[in-house]
Amino acid sequence: MPHASETRQSIIDAVLRIIGQDGIAAVTNRRIAKEAAVSLGSITYHFATQHELLRESLLHFVAEETRHFTTLADECTDECFDIGQAAEVVARVAGGNAFDSRHIAPFELYVQAGRDERLRAAAAECFAAYDLLATRILTQLGVPDPERLAGVAVALVFGQQLRRLATGAPAEDLVETLLILTKFTPTQTPSVSG
């Protein structure tokens, strides 16, 4: 018989798969039970409400992403870090996240956080990890004011990832876009004239 934490993890993994495949509306206890190969009662035993289930699924993904991106950020402290190494890290972030259902699910959950403020704290944790990685990369590249530009870089990554998801564009497009971003400092930002 599986341990309670294993059952809980199976449920969370199933929720992320379902959301990635068919969206949040497809998350039903029957579907979760089938997908996770657990009893219907075990879902309500572990998660009292669907909100709790979604929140815990997002938090689980966030914990994994935070660990992953913190490790990548720690690798960006080499004094010899250059644009080539930055491109490698970005390629690992972009190319490493194949758009299977498990990696589509967070986009759905982030949109849901826009509708449900109870999920926003969990989403904010994940973006803080992304910002940390972006700050480290920009710092190592000598980009001025890296903390301020980190959010812009993260937004750019998410926009490119969403574009990649929607169009099937290659990960290399993301790398190229970020390399262009690093060429502009606040004093070199091109002006937009109307």
XYZ file of C-alpha atoms in Angstrom:
194
model
C 0.000 0.000 0.000
C 1.469 3.399 -0.952
C 2.501 5.816 1.777
C 0.207 8.853 2.257
C 2.861 11.235 0.912
C 3.260 9.061 -2.204
C -0.509 9.104 -2.761
C -0.578 12.869 -2.287
C 2.291 13.259 -4.763
C 0.548 11.003 -7.295
C -2.539 13.189 -7.024
C -0.543 16.391 -7.533
C 1.310 14.906 -10.518
C -2.005 13.835 -12.021
C -3.487 17.306 -11.523
C -0.536 18.922 -13.309
C -0.849 16.448 -16.197
C -4.602 17.013 -16.508
C -4.248 20.791 -16.411
C -1.502 20.649 -19.019
C -3.510 18.382 -21.290
C -6.997 19.840 -20.992
C -6.973 22.882 -18.704
C -8.207 23.560 -15.188
C -11.847 22.910 -16.104
C -10.914 19.257 -16.745
C -9.754 18.740 -13.150
C -12.425 16.519 -11.613
C -12.025 14.079 -8.769
C -12.972 11.153 -11.011
C -10.398 12.117 -13.634
C -7.720 12.660 -10.976
C -8.468 9.279 -9.398
C -8.181 7.535 -12.753
C -5.028 9.430 -13.787
C -3.316 8.966 -10.405
C -4.530 5.385 -9.957
C -5.919 6.185 -6.503
C -9.334 5.812 -4.928
C -11.830 8.631 -5.306
C -11.986 9.039 -1.527
C -8.239 9.549 -1.227
C -8.498 12.805 -3.176
C -10.886 14.418 -0.700
C -8.918 12.880 2.156
C -5.745 14.691 1.042
C -7.354 17.854 -0.378
C -10.521 19.294 1.137
C -11.249 21.685 -1.753
C -10.348 22.141 -5.386
C -8.697 25.445 -4.468
C -6.410 23.585 -2.041
C -5.644 21.022 -4.740
C -4.752 23.712 -7.297
C -2.732 25.689 -4.754
C -0.747 22.647 -3.646
C -0.135 21.634 -7.263
C 1.184 25.104 -8.071
C 3.292 25.140 -4.885
C 4.766 21.757 -5.780
C 5.691 22.990 -9.237
C 7.072 26.191 -7.689
C 9.233 24.213 -5.252
C 10.691 22.171 -8.111
C 11.254 25.236 -10.278
C 12.741 27.212 -7.377
C 15.238 24.421 -6.675
C 16.092 24.128 -10.349
C 16.501 27.856 -10.969
C 18.354 28.471 -7.710
C 20.847 25.774 -8.730
C 21.232 27.433 -12.118
C 21.658 30.832 -10.429
C 24.378 29.400 -8.179
C 26.218 28.219 -11.294
C 26.263 31.822 -12.558
C 28.782 33.061 -10.003
C 31.947 32.182 -11.905
C 34.116 35.255 -12.446
C 34.764 34.108 -16.014
C 31.031 33.970 -16.789
C 30.467 35.381 -20.268
C 27.736 35.828 -22.845
C 28.346 32.319 -24.178
C 27.760 30.784 -20.754
C 24.687 32.988 -20.312
C 23.350 31.689 -23.629
C 23.941 28.119 -22.410
C 21.989 28.743 -19.202
C 19.143 30.367 -21.114
C 19.128 27.483 -23.592
C 18.894 25.042 -20.670
C 15.950 26.996 -19.271
C 14.218 27.293 -22.637
C 15.173 24.008 -24.230
C 15.089 21.994 -21.054
C 11.442 22.749 -20.540
C 9.913 20.631 -23.251
C 6.321 21.638 -23.646
C 4.737 18.498 -22.373
C 1.560 18.690 -20.319
C 3.492 19.094 -17.072
C 5.158 22.294 -18.317
C 2.013 23.721 -19.864
C 0.159 23.401 -16.549
C 1.947 26.315 -14.826
C 0.802 28.711 -17.548
C -2.757 27.616 -16.798
C -2.152 27.998 -13.067
C -0.640 31.474 -13.496
C -3.713 32.541 -15.456
C -5.871 31.023 -12.716
C -3.881 33.058 -10.150
C -5.063 36.119 -12.061
C -8.617 35.022 -11.324
C -8.045 33.694 -7.812
C -5.962 35.873 -5.542
C -5.488 32.948 -3.144
C -3.064 31.453 -5.690
C -1.062 34.655 -6.181
C 1.381 34.141 -3.303
C 2.394 30.777 -4.753
C 2.859 32.309 -8.207
C 4.903 35.159 -6.681
C 7.304 32.599 -5.124
C 8.020 31.117 -8.523
C 8.610 34.493 -10.138
C 10.993 35.406 -7.315
C 13.107 32.360 -8.242
C 13.048 33.376 -11.904
C 14.051 36.932 -10.933
C 16.962 35.612 -8.854
C 18.316 33.648 -11.809
C 17.895 36.604 -14.158
C 19.607 38.950 -11.674
C 22.584 36.591 -11.325
C 22.990 36.227 -15.080
C 22.688 39.963 -15.723
C 25.116 40.729 -12.854
C 27.702 38.305 -14.207
C 27.366 39.881 -17.642
C 28.026 43.310 -16.166
C 24.613 44.691 -17.115
C 23.924 47.826 -15.064
C 21.039 47.720 -12.572
C 20.446 43.958 -12.878
C 17.779 43.845 -10.148
C 15.633 46.344 -12.028
C 16.092 44.591 -15.372
C 15.536 41.076 -13.984
C 11.752 41.411 -14.045
C 11.899 42.616 -17.647
C 14.080 39.668 -18.606
C 11.728 37.228 -16.854
C 8.710 38.791 -18.564
C 10.508 38.455 -21.873
C 11.283 34.798 -21.185
C 7.666 34.086 -20.301
C 6.408 35.916 -23.364
C 8.812 34.006 -25.575
C 7.926 30.719 -23.883
C 4.232 31.424 -24.410
C 4.941 32.289 -28.033
C 6.982 29.092 -28.363
C 4.119 27.115 -26.850
C 1.558 28.667 -29.177
C 3.585 28.587 -32.390
C 6.141 25.834 -31.970
C 8.970 28.364 -32.388
C 12.417 26.967 -31.521
C 14.109 27.647 -28.184
C 16.904 29.417 -30.054
C 14.530 32.372 -30.615
C 14.443 32.887 -26.858
C 18.215 32.766 -26.546
C 18.601 35.305 -29.341
C 16.036 37.639 -27.763
C 17.767 37.559 -24.388
C 21.147 38.179 -25.964
C 19.698 41.265 -27.625
C 18.321 42.429 -24.258
C 21.749 42.233 -22.634
C 23.156 44.623 -25.230
C 20.963 47.461 -23.937
C 21.743 49.207 -20.671
C 19.422 51.820 -19.151
C 21.525 54.589 -20.755
C 21.477 52.781 -24.111
C 17.803 51.872 -24.206
C 16.474 52.783 -27.634
C 13.875 55.543 -27.618
C 10.382 54.810 -28.828
C 8.928 57.665 -30.788
C 5.321 57.892 -31.773
